[in-house]
mmCIF file with all atom_site columns, C-alpha atoms in Angstrom:
data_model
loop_
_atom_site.group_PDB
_atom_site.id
_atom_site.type_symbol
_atom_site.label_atom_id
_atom_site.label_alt_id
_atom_site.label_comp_id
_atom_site.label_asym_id
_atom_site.label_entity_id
_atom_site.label_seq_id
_atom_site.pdbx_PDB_ins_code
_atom_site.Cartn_x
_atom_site.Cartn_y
_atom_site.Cartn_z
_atom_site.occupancy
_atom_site.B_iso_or_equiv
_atom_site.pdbx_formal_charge
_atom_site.auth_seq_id
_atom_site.auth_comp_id
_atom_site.auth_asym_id
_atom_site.auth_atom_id
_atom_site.pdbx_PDB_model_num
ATOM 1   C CA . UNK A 1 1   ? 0.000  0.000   0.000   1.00 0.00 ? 26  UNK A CA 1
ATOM 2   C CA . UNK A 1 2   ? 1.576  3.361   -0.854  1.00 0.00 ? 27  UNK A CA 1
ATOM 3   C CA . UNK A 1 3   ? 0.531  6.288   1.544   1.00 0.00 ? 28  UNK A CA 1
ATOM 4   C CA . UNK A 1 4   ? 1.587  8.837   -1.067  1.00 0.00 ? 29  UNK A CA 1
ATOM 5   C CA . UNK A 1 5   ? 4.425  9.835   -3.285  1.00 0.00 ? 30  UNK A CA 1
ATOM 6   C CA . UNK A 1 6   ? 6.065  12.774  -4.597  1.00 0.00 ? 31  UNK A CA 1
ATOM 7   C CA . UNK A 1 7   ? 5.248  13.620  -8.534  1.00 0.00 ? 32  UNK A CA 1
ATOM 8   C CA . UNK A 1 8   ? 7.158  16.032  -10.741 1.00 0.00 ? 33  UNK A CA 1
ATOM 9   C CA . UNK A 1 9   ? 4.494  18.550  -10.211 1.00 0.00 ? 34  UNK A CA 1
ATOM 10  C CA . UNK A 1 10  ? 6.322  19.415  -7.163  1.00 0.00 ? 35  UNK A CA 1
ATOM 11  C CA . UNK A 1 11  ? 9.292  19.778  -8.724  1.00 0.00 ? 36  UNK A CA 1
ATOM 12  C CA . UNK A 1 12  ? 10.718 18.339  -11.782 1.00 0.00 ? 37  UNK A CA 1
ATOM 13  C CA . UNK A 1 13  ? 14.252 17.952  -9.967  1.00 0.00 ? 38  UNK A CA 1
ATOM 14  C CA . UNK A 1 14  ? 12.963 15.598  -7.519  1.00 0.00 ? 39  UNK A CA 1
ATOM 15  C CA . UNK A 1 15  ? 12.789 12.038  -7.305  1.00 0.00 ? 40  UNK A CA 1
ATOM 16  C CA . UNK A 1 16  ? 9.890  9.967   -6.448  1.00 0.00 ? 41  UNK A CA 1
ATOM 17  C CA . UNK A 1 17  ? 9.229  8.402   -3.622  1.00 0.00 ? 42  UNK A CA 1
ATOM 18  C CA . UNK A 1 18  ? 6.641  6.335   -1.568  1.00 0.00 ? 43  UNK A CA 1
ATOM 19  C CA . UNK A 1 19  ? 5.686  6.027   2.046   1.00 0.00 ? 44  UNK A CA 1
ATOM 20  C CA . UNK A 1 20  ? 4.646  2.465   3.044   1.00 0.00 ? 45  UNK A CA 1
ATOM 21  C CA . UNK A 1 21  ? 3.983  0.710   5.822   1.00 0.00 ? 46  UNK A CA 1
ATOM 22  C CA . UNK A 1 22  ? 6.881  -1.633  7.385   1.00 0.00 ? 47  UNK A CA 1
ATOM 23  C CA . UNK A 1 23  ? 6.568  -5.166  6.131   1.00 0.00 ? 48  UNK A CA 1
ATOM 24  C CA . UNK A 1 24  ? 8.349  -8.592  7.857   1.00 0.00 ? 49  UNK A CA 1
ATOM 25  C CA . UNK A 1 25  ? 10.359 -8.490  4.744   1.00 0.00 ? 50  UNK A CA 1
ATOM 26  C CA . UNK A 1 26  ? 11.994 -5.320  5.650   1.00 0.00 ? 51  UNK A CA 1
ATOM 27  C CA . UNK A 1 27  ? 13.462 -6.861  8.456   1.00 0.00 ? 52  UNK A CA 1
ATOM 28  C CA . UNK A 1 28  ? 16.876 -7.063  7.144   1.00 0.00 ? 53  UNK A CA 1
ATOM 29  C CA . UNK A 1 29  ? 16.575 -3.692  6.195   1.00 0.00 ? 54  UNK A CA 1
ATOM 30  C CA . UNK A 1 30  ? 15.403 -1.936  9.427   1.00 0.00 ? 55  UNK A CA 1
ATOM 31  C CA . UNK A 1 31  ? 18.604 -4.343  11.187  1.00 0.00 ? 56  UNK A CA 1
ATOM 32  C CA . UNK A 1 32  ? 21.023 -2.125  9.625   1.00 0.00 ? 57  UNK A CA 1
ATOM 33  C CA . UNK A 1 33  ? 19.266 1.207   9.550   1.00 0.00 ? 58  UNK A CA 1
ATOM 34  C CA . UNK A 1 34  ? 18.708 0.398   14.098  1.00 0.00 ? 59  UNK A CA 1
ATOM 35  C CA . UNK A 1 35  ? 22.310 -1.100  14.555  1.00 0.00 ? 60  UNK A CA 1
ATOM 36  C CA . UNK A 1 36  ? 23.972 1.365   12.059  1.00 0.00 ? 61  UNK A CA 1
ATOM 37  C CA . UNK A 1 37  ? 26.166 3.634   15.204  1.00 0.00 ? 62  UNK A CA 1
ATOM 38  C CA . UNK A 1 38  ? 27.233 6.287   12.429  1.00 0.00 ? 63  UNK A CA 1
ATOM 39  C CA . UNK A 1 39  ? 22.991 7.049   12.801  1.00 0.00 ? 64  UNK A CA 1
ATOM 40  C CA . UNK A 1 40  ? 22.860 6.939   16.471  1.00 0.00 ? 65  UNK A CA 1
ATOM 41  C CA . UNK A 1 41  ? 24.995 9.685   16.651  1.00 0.00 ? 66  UNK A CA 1
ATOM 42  C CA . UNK A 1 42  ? 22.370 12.062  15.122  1.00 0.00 ? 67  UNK A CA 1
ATOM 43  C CA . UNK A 1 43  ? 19.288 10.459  16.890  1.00 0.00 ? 68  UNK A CA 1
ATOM 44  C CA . UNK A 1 44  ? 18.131 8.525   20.449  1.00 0.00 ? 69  UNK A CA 1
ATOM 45  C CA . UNK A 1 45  ? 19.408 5.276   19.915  1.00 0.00 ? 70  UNK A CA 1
ATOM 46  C CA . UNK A 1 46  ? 22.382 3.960   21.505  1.00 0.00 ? 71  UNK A CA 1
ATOM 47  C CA . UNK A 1 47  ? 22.306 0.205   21.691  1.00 0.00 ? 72  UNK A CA 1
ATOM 48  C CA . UNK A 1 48  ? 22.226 -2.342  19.422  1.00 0.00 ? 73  UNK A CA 1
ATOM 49  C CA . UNK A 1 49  ? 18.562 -4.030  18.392  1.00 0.00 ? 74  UNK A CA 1
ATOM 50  C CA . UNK A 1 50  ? 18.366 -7.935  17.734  1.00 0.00 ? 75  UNK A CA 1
ATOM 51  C CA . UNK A 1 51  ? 16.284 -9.209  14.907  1.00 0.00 ? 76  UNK A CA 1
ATOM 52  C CA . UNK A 1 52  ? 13.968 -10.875 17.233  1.00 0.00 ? 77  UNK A CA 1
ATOM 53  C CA . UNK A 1 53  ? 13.296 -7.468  18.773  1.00 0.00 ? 78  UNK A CA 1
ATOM 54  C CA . UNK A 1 54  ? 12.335 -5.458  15.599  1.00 0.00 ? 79  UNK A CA 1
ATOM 55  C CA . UNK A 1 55  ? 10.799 -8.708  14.223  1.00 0.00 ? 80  UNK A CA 1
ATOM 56  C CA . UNK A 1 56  ? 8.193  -8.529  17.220  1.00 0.00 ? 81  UNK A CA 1
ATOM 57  C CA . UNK A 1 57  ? 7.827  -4.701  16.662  1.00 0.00 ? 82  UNK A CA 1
ATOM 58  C CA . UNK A 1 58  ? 6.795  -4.839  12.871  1.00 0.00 ? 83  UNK A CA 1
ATOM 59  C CA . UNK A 1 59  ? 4.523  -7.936  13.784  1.00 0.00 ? 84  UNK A CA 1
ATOM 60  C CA . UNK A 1 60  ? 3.160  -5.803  17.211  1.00 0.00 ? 85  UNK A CA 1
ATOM 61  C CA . UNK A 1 61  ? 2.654  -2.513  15.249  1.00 0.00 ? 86  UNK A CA 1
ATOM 62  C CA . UNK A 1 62  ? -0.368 -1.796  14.351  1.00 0.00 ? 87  UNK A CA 1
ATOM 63  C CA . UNK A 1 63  ? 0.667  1.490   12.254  1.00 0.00 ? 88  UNK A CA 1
ATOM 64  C CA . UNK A 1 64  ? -2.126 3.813   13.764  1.00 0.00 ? 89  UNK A CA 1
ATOM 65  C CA . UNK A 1 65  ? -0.118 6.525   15.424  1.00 0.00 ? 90  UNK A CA 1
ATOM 66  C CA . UNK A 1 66  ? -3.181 6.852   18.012  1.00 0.00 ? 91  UNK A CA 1
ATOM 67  C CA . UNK A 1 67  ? -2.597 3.388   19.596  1.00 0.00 ? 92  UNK A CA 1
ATOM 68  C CA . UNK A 1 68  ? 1.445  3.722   19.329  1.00 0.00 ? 93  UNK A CA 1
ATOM 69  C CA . UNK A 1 69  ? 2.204  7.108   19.943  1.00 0.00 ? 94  UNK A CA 1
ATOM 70  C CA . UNK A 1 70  ? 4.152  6.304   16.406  1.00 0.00 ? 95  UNK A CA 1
ATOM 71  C CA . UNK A 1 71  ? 4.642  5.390   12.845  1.00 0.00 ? 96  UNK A CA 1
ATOM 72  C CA . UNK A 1 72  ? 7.605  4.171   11.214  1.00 0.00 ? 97  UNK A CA 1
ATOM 73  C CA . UNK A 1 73  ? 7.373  3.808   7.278   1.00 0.00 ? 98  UNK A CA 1
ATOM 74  C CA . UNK A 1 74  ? 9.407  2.506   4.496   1.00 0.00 ? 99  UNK A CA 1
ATOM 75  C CA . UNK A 1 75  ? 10.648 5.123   1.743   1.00 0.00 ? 100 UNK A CA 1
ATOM 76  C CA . UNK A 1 76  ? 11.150 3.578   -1.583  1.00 0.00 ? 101 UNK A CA 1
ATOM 77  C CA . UNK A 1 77  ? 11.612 5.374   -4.748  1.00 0.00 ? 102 UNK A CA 1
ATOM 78  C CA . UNK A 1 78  ? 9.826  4.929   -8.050  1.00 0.00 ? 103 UNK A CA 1
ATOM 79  C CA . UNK A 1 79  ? 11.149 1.280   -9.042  1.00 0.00 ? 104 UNK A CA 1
ATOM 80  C CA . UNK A 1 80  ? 9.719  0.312   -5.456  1.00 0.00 ? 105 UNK A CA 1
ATOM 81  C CA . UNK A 1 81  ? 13.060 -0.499  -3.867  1.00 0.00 ? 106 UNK A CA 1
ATOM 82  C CA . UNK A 1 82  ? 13.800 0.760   -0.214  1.00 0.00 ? 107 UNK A CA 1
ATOM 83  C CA . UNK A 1 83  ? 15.787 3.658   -0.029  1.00 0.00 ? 108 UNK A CA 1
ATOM 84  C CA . UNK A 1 84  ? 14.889 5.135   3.762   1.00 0.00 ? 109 UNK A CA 1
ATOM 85  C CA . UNK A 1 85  ? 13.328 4.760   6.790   1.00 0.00 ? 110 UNK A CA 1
ATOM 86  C CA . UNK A 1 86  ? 10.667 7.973   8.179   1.00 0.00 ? 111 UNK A CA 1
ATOM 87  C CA . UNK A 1 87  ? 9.809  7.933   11.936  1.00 0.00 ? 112 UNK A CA 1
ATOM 88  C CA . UNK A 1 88  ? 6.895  9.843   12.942  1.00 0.00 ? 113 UNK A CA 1
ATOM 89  C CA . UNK A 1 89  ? 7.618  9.329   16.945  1.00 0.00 ? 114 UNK A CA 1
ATOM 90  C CA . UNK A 1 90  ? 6.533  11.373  20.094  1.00 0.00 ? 115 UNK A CA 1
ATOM 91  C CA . UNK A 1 91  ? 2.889  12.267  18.915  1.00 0.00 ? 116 UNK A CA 1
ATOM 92  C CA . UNK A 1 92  ? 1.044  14.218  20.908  1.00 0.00 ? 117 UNK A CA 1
ATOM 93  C CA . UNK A 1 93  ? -2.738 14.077  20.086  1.00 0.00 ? 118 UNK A CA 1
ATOM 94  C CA . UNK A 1 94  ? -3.355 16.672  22.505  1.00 0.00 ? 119 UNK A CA 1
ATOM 95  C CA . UNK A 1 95  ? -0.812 19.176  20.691  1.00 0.00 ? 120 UNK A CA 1
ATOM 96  C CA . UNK A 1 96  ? -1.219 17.729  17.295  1.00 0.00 ? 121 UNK A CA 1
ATOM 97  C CA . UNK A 1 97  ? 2.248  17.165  16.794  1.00 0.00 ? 122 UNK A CA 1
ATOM 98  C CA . UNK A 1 98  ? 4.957  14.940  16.545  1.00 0.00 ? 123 UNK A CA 1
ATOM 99  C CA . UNK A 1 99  ? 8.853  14.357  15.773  1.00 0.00 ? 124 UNK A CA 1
ATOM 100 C CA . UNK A 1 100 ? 10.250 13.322  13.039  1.00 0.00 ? 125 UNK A CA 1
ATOM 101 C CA . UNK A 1 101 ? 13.163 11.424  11.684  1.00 0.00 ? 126 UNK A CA 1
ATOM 102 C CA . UNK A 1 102 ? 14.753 10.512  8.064   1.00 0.00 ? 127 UNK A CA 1
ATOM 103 C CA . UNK A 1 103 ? 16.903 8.449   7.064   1.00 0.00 ? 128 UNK A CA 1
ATOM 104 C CA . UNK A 1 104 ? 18.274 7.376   3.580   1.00 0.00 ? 129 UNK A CA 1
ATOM 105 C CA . UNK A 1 105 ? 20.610 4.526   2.909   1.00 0.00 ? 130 UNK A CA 1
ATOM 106 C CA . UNK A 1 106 ? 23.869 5.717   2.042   1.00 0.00 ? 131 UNK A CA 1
ATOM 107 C CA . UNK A 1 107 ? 24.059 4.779   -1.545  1.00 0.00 ? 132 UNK A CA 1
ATOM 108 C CA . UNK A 1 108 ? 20.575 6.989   -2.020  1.00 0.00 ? 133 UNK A CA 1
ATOM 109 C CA . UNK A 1 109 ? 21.990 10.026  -0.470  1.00 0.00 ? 134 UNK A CA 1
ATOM 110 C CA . UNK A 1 110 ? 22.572 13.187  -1.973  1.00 0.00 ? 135 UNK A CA 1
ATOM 111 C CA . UNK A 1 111 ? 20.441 12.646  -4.820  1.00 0.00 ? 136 UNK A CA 1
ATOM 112 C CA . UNK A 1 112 ? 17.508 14.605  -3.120  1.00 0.00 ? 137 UNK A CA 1
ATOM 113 C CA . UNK A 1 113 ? 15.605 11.711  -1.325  1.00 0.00 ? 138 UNK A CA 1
ATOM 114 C CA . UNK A 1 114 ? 15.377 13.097  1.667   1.00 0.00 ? 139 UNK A CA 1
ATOM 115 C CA . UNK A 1 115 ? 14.263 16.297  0.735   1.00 0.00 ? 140 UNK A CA 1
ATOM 116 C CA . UNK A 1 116 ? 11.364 14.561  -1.741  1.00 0.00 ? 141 UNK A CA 1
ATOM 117 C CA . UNK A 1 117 ? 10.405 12.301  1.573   1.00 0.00 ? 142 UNK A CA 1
ATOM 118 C CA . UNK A 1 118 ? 10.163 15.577  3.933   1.00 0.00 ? 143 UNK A CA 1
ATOM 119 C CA . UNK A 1 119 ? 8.261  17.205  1.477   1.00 0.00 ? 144 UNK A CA 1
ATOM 120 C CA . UNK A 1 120 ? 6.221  14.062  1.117   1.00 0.00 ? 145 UNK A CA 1
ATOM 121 C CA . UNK A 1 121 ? 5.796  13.299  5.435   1.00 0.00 ? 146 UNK A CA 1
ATOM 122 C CA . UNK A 1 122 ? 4.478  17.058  5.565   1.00 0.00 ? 147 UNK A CA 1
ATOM 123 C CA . UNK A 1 123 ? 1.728  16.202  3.663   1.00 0.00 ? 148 UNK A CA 1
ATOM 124 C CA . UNK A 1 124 ? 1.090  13.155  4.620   1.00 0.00 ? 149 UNK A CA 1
ATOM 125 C CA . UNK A 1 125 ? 1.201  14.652  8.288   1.00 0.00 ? 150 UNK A CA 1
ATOM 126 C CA . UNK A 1 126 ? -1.133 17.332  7.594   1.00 0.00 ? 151 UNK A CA 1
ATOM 127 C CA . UNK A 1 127 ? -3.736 15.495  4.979   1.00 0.00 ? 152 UNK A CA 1
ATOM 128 C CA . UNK A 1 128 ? -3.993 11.887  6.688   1.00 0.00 ? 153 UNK A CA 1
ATOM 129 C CA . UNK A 1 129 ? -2.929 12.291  10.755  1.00 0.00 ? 154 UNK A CA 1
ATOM 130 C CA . UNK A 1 130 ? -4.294 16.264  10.516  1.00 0.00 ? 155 UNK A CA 1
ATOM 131 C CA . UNK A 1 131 ? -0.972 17.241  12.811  1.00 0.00 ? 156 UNK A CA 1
ATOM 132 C CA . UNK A 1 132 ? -0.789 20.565  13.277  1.00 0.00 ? 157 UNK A CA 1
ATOM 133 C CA . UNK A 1 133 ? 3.038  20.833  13.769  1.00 0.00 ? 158 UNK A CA 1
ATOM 134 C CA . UNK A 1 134 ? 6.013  18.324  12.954  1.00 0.00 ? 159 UNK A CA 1
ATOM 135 C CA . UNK A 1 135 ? 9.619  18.721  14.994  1.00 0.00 ? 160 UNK A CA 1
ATOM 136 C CA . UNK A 1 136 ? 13.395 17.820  14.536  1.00 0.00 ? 161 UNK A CA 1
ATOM 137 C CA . UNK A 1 137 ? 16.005 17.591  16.529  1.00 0.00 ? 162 UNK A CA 1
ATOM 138 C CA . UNK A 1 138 ? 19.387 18.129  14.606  1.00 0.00 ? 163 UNK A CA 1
ATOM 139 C CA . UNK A 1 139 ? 22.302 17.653  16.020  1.00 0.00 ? 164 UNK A CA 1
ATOM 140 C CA . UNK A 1 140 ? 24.478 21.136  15.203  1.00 0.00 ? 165 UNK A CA 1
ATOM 141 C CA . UNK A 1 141 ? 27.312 19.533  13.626  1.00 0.00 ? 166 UNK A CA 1
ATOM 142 C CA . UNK A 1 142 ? 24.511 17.873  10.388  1.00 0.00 ? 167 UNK A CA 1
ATOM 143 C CA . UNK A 1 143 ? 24.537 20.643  8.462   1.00 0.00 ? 168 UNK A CA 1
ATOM 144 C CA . UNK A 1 144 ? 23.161 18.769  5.322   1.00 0.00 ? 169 UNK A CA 1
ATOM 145 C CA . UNK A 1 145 ? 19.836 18.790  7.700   1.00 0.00 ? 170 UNK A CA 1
ATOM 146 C CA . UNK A 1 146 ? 20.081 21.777  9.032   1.00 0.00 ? 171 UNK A CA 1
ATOM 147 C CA . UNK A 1 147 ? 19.983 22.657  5.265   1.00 0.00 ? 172 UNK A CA 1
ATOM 148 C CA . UNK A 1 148 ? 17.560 20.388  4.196   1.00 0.00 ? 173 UNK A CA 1
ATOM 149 C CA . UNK A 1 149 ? 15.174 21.308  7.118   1.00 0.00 ? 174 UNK A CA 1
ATOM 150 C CA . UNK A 1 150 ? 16.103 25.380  6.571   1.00 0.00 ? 175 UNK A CA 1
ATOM 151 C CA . UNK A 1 151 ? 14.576 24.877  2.813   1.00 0.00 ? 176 UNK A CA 1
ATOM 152 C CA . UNK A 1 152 ? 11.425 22.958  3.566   1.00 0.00 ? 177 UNK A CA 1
ATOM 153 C CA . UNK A 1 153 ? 9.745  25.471  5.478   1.00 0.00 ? 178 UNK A CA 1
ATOM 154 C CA . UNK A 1 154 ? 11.116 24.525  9.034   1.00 0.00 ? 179 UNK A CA 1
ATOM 155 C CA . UNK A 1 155 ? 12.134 26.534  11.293  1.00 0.00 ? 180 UNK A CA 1
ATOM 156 C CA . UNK A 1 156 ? 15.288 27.078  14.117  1.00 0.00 ? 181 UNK A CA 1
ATOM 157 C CA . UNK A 1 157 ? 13.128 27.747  17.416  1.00 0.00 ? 182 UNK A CA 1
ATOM 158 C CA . UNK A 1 158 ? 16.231 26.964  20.343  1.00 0.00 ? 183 UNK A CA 1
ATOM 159 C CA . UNK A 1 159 ? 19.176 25.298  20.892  1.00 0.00 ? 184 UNK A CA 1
ATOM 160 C CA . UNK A 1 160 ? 19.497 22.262  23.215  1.00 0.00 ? 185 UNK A CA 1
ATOM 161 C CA . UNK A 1 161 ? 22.683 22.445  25.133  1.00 0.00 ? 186 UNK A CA 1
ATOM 162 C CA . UNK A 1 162 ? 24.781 19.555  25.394  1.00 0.00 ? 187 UNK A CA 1
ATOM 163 C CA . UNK A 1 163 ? 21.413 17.487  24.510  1.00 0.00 ? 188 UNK A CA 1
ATOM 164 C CA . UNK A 1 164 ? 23.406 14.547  22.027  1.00 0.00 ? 189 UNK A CA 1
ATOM 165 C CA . UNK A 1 165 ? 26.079 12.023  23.445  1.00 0.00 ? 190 UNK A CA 1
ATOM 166 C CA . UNK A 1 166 ? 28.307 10.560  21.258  1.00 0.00 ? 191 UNK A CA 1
ATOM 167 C CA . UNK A 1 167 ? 30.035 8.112   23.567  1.00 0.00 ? 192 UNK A CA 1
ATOM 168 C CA . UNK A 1 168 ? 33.036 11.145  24.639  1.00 0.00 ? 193 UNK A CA 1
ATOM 169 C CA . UNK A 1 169 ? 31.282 14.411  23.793  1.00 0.00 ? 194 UNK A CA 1
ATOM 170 C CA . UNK A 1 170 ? 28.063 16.502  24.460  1.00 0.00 ? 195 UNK A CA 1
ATOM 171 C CA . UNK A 1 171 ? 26.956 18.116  21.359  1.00 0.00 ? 196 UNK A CA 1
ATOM 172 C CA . UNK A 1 172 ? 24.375 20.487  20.853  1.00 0.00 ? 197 UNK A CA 1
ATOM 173 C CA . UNK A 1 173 ? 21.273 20.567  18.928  1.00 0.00 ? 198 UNK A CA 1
ATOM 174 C CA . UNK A 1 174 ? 18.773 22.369  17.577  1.00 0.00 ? 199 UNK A CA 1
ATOM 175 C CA . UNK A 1 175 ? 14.602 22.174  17.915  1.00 0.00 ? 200 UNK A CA 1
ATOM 176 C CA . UNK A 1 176 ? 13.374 22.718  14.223  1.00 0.00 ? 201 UNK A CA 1
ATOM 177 C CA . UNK A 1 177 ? 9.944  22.958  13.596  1.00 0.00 ? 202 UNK A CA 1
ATOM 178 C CA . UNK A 1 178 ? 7.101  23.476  11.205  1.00 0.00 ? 203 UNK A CA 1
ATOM 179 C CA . UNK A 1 179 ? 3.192  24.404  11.051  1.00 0.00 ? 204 UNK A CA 1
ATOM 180 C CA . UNK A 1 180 ? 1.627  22.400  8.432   1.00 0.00 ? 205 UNK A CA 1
#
């Protein structure tokens, strides 16, 4: 099932992509993207996952972010192979709003994926889960987000001191957001 994609009427420069929900075949996948440590420095995670763990998530998810506070899709691009994972985490039905988090294999990056899946998770946020506002946090040292963040609308509201650990330092980030 594809949530949505991005068309060339958004801009011609753009790849396509498509949002899907996670499959048990995209186990392997979602293995490397969890236990990948060059990605933990930019996010939450800081241990290792087992396959039996994220086998029992995709198989426990249900993929309504009202019953898991979440939802974690596939990004694939127009030949239907994955390219990226998209979490939409810490939703807040309350605030209508929630974080969110790309990321694009490394042989897919840099060819303006990421950009075509934020522009695509906007509307998907705004049109299907009606959030009001999505968030980032971006670590100050990822300045290809910052960027990528900076031209899709989102904006720098305050810096988080010392809020990432990489194992020896304390890096700061930054709280981007957006209205949709």
């Amino acid at each position: 099932m594809t949530i949505g994609n991005t068309s060339s009427t958004q801009s011609s420069t753009l790849p396509v992509v498509h949002l899907r929900a996670m499959e048990p075949e995209d186990l392997d996948f979602l293995y490397d993207i969890e236990n990948d440590t060059n990605v933990w420095q930019v996010g939450v995670t800081n241990v290792p996952y087992s396959r039996y763990l994220l086998h029992d998530y995709i198989a426990q998810s249900t993929g309504d972010i009202y019953a898991d506070g979440q939802v974690r899709l596939i990004v694939e691009d127009d030949t239907h192979q994955t390219i990226g994972l998209l979490d939409i985490i810490n939703f807040s039905p309350t605030h209508q709003r929630a974080e969110i988090g790309i990321v694009i294999s490394k042989n897919h990056r840099q060819r303006g994926y990421a950009k075509a899946t934020l522009q695509e998770t906007c509307r998907y946020a705004h049109r299907i889960l009606h959030l009001h506002q999505l968030y980032a946090v971006i670590s100050e040292s990822n300045e290809v987000a910052i960027r990528l963040f900076n031209k899709q609308g989102f904006e720098k509201n305050n810096t988080l001191k010392d809020w990432l650990f990489d194992g020896e330092n304390y890096q700061n980030a930054y709280l981007f957001s957006r209205f949709l």
